[in-house]
Short mmCIF file of C-alpha atoms and ligand atoms in Angstrom, two decimals:
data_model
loop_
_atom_site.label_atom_id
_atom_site.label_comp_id
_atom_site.label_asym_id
_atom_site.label_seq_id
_atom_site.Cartn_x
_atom_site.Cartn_y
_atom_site.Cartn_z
CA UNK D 1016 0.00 0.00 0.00
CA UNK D 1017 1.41 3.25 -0.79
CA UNK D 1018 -0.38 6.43 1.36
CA UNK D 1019 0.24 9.49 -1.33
CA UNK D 1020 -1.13 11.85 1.28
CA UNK D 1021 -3.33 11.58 3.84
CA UNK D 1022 -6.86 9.64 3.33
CA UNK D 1023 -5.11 8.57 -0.30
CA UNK D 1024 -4.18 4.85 -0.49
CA UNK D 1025 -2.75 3.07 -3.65
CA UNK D 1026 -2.62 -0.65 -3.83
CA UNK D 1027 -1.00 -1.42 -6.85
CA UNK D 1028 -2.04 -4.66 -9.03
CA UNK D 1029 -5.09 -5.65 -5.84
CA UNK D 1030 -6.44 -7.97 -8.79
CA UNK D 1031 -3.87 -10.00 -10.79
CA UNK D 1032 -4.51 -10.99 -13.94
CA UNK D 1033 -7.11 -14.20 -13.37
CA UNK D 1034 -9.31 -11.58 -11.57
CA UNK D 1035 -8.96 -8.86 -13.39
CA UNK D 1036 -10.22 -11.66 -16.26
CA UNK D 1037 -13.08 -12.78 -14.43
CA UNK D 1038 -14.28 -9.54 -13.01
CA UNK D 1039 -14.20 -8.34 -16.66
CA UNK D 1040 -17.16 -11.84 -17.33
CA UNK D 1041 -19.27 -10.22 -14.74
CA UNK D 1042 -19.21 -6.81 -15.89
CA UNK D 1043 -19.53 -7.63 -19.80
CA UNK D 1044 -23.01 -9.26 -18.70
CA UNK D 1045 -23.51 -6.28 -16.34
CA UNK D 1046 -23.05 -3.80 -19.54
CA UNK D 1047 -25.26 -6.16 -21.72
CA UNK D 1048 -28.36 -5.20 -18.86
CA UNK D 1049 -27.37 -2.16 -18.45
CA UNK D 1050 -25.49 -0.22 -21.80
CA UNK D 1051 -23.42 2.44 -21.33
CA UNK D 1052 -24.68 5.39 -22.49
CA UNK D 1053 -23.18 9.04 -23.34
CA UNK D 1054 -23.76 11.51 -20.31
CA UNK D 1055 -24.29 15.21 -20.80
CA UNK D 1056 -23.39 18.10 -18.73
CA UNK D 1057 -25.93 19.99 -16.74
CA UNK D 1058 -26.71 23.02 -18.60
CA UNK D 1059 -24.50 23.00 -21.32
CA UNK D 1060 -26.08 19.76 -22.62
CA UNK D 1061 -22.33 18.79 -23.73
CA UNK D 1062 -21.41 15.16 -23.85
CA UNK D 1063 -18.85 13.41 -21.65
CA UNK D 1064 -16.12 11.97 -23.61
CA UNK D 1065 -16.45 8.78 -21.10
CA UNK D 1066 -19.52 6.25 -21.44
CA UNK D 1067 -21.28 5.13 -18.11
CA UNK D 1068 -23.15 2.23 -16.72
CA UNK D 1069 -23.75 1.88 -13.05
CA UNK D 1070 -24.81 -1.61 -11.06
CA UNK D 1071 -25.79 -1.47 -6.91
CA UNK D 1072 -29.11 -0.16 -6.01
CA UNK D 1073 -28.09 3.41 -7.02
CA UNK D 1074 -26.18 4.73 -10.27
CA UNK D 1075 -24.94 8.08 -10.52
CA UNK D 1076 -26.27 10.00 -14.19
CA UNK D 1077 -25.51 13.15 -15.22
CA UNK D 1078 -28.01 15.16 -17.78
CA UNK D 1079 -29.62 18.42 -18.38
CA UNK D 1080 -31.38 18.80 -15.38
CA UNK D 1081 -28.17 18.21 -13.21
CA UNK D 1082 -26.16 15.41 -11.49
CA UNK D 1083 -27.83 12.59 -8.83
CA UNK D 1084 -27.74 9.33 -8.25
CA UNK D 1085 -30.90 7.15 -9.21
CA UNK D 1086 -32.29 3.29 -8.93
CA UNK D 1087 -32.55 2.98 -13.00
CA UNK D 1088 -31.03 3.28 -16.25
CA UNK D 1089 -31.88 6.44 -17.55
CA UNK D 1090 -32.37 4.73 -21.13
CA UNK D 1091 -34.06 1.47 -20.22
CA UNK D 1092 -35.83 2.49 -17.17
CA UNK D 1093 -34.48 -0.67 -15.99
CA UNK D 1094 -33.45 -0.81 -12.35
CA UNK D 1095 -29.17 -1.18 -11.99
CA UNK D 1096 -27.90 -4.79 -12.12
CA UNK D 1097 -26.91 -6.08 -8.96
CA UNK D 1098 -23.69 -5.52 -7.39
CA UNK D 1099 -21.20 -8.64 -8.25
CA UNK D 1100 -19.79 -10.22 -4.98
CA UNK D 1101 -16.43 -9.74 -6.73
CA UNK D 1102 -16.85 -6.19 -6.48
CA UNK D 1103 -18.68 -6.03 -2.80
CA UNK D 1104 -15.60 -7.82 -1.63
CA UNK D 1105 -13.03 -5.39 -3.13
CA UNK D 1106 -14.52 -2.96 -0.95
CA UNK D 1107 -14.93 -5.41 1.92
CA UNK D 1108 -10.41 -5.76 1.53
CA UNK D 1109 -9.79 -2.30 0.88
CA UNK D 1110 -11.99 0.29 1.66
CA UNK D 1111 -11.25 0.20 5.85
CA UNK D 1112 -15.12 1.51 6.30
CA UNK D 1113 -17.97 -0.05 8.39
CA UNK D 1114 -20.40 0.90 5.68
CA UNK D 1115 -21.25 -1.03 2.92
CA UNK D 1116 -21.49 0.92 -0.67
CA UNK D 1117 -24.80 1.38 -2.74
CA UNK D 1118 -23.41 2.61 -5.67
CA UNK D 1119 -20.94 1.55 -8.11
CA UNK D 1120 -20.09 3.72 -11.28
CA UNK D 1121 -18.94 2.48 -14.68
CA UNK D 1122 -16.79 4.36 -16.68
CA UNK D 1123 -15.53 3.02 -19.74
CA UNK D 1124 -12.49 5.59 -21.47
CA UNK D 1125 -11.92 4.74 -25.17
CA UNK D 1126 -8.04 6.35 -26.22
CA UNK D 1127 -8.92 9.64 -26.22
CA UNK D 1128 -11.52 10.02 -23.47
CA UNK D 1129 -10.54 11.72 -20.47
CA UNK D 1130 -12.27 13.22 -17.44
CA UNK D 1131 -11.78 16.81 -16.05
CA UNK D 1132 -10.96 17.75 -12.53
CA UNK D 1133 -14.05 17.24 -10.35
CA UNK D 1134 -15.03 16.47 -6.79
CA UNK D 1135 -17.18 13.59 -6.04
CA UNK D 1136 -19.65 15.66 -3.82
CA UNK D 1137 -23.51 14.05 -5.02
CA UNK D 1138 -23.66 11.76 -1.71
CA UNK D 1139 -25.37 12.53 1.27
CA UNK D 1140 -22.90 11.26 3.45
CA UNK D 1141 -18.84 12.06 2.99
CA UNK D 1142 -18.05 9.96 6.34
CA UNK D 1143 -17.87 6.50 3.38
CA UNK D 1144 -14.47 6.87 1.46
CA UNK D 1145 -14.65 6.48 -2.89
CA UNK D 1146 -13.03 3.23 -3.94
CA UNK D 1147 -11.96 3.15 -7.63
CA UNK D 1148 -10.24 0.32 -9.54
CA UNK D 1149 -8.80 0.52 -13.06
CA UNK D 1150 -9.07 -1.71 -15.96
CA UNK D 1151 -7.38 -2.17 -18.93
CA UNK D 1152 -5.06 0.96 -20.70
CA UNK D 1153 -3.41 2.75 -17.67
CA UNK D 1154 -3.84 6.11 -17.51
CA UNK D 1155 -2.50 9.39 -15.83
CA UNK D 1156 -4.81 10.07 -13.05
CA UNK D 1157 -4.63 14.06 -11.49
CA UNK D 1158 -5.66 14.49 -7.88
CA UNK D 1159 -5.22 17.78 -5.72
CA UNK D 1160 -6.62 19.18 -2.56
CA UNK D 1161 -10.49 20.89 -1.78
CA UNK D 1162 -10.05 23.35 -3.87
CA UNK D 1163 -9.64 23.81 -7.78
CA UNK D 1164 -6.88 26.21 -7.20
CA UNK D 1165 -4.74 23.58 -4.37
CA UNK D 1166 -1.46 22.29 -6.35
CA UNK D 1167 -2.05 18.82 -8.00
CA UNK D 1168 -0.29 16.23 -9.04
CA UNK D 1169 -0.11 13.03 -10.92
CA UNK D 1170 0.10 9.06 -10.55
CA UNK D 1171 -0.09 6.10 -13.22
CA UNK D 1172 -2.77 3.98 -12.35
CA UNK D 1173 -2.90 0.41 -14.27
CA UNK D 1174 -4.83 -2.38 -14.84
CA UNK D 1175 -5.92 -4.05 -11.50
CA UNK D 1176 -4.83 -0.81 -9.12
CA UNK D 1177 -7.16 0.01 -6.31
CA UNK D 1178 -7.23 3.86 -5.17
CA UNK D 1179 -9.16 4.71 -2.31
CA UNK D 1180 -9.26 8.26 -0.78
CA UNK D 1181 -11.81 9.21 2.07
CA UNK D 1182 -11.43 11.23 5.42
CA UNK D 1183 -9.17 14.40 4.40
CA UNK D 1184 -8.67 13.30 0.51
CA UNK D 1185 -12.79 12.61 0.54
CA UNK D 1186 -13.63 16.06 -1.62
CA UNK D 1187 -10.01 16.26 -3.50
CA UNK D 1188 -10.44 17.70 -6.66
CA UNK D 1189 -9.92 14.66 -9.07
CA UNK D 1190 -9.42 13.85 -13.27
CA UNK D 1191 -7.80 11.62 -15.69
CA UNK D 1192 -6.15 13.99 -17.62
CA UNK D 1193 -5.14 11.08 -20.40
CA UNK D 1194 -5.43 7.54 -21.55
CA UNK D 1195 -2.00 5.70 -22.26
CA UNK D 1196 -2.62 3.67 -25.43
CA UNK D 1197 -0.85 0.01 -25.94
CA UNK D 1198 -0.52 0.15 -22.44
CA UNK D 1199 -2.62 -3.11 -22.04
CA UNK D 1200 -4.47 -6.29 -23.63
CA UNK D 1201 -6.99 -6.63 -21.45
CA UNK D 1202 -9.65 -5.20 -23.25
CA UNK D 1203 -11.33 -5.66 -26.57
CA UNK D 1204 -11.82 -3.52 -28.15
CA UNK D 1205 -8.72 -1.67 -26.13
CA UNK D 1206 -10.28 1.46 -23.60
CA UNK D 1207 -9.95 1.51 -19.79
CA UNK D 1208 -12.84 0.82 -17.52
CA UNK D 1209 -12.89 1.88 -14.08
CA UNK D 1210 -15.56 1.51 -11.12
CA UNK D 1211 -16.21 3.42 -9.04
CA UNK D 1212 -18.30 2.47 -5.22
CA UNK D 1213 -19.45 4.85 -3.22
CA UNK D 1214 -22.17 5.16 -0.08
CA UNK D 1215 -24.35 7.22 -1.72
CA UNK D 1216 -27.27 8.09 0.65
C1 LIG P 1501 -14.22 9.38 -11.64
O1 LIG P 1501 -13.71 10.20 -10.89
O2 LIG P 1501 -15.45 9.26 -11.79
C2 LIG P 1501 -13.37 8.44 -12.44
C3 LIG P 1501 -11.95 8.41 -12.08
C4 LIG P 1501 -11.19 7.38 -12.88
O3 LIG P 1501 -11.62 7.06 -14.01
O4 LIG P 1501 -10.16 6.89 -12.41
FE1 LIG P 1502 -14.80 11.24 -9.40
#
């Protein structure tokens, strides 16, 4: 475990290869439920580069009307997919919290997707840390402090890394400022997935 400040925990490679593999089984019938779809930004109306599922009882969608979290797809009107076990027990290993999560985001990255600095601040609760494990291409992954304006900095993450950040890295301003092609064959075709839990209400 590396601690790259405090509340900010890197475990590189938590899922070798075999479960990286079969965690990809579950979420390929997850997406087949549930198909990601292109969010837009409040107001603006402008897409997301990134496509988004969700499974858990809540998924977080972004469109016109604003950000939430909600219990179905916003194109199906189905309700989420369950949560794998795979996934609940990830945060069960690494998250270090007494609650259990609700929500876990999708985000699939294709080469030149990328995701601009935000805070994750649509829960009702902060005292639950964010878990997020990558998938697939590595990428470089910006974090910084409360505010837009702290001084960031940034990490590889890569296929099978866990990140978790709660107590004083719980609102850091966060991004994936690029996608690092060839970096991996673990997806096809090639992209980077990454899920995200959180206690959302
Ligand atoms: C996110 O903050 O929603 C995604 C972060 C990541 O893709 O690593
Ligand atoms: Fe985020």
């Amino acid at each position: 475990m590396l601690l790259l400040k405090p509340g900010l925990r890197l475990y590189k490679t938590a899922l070798d290869r075999a479960a990286q593999e079969a965690l990809l089984g579950e979420l390929r019938a997850i997406l087949c439920d549930a198909p990601l779809f292109r969010p837009k930004m409040p107001r603006t109306g402008k897409e997301f580069s990134v496509r988004m599922s969700n499974c858990g009882p809540l998924g977080w969608v972004s469109d016109l009307s604003g950000y939430r979290y909600q219990p179905h797809h916003p194109e199906t009107g189905q309700p989420w997919p369950p949560m794998p076990e795979s996934v609940l027990r990830l945060w069960r290993d690494f998250a270090e919290s007494p609650v259990e999560p609700d929500a876990c985001l999708i985000n699939y990255y294709d080469e030149t997707a990328r995701m601009g600095p935000h805070q994750d601040r649509d829960e009702t609760d902060f005292s639950a840390p964010i878990l997020s494990l990558s998938l697939g291409l590595s990428c470089r992954f910006r974090f910084g402090g409360e505010s837009r304006r702290d001084p960031s900095a940034t990490i590889r993450l890569d296929s099978g890394d866990v990140l978790v950040f709660g107590g004083p890295a719980r609102k850091m301003f966060h991004g994936v400022d690029r996608i690092l092609p060839g970096t991996s064959t673990l997806l096809t075709p090639t992209g980077r997935i990454n899920l995200t839990l959180r206690r959302a209400e």
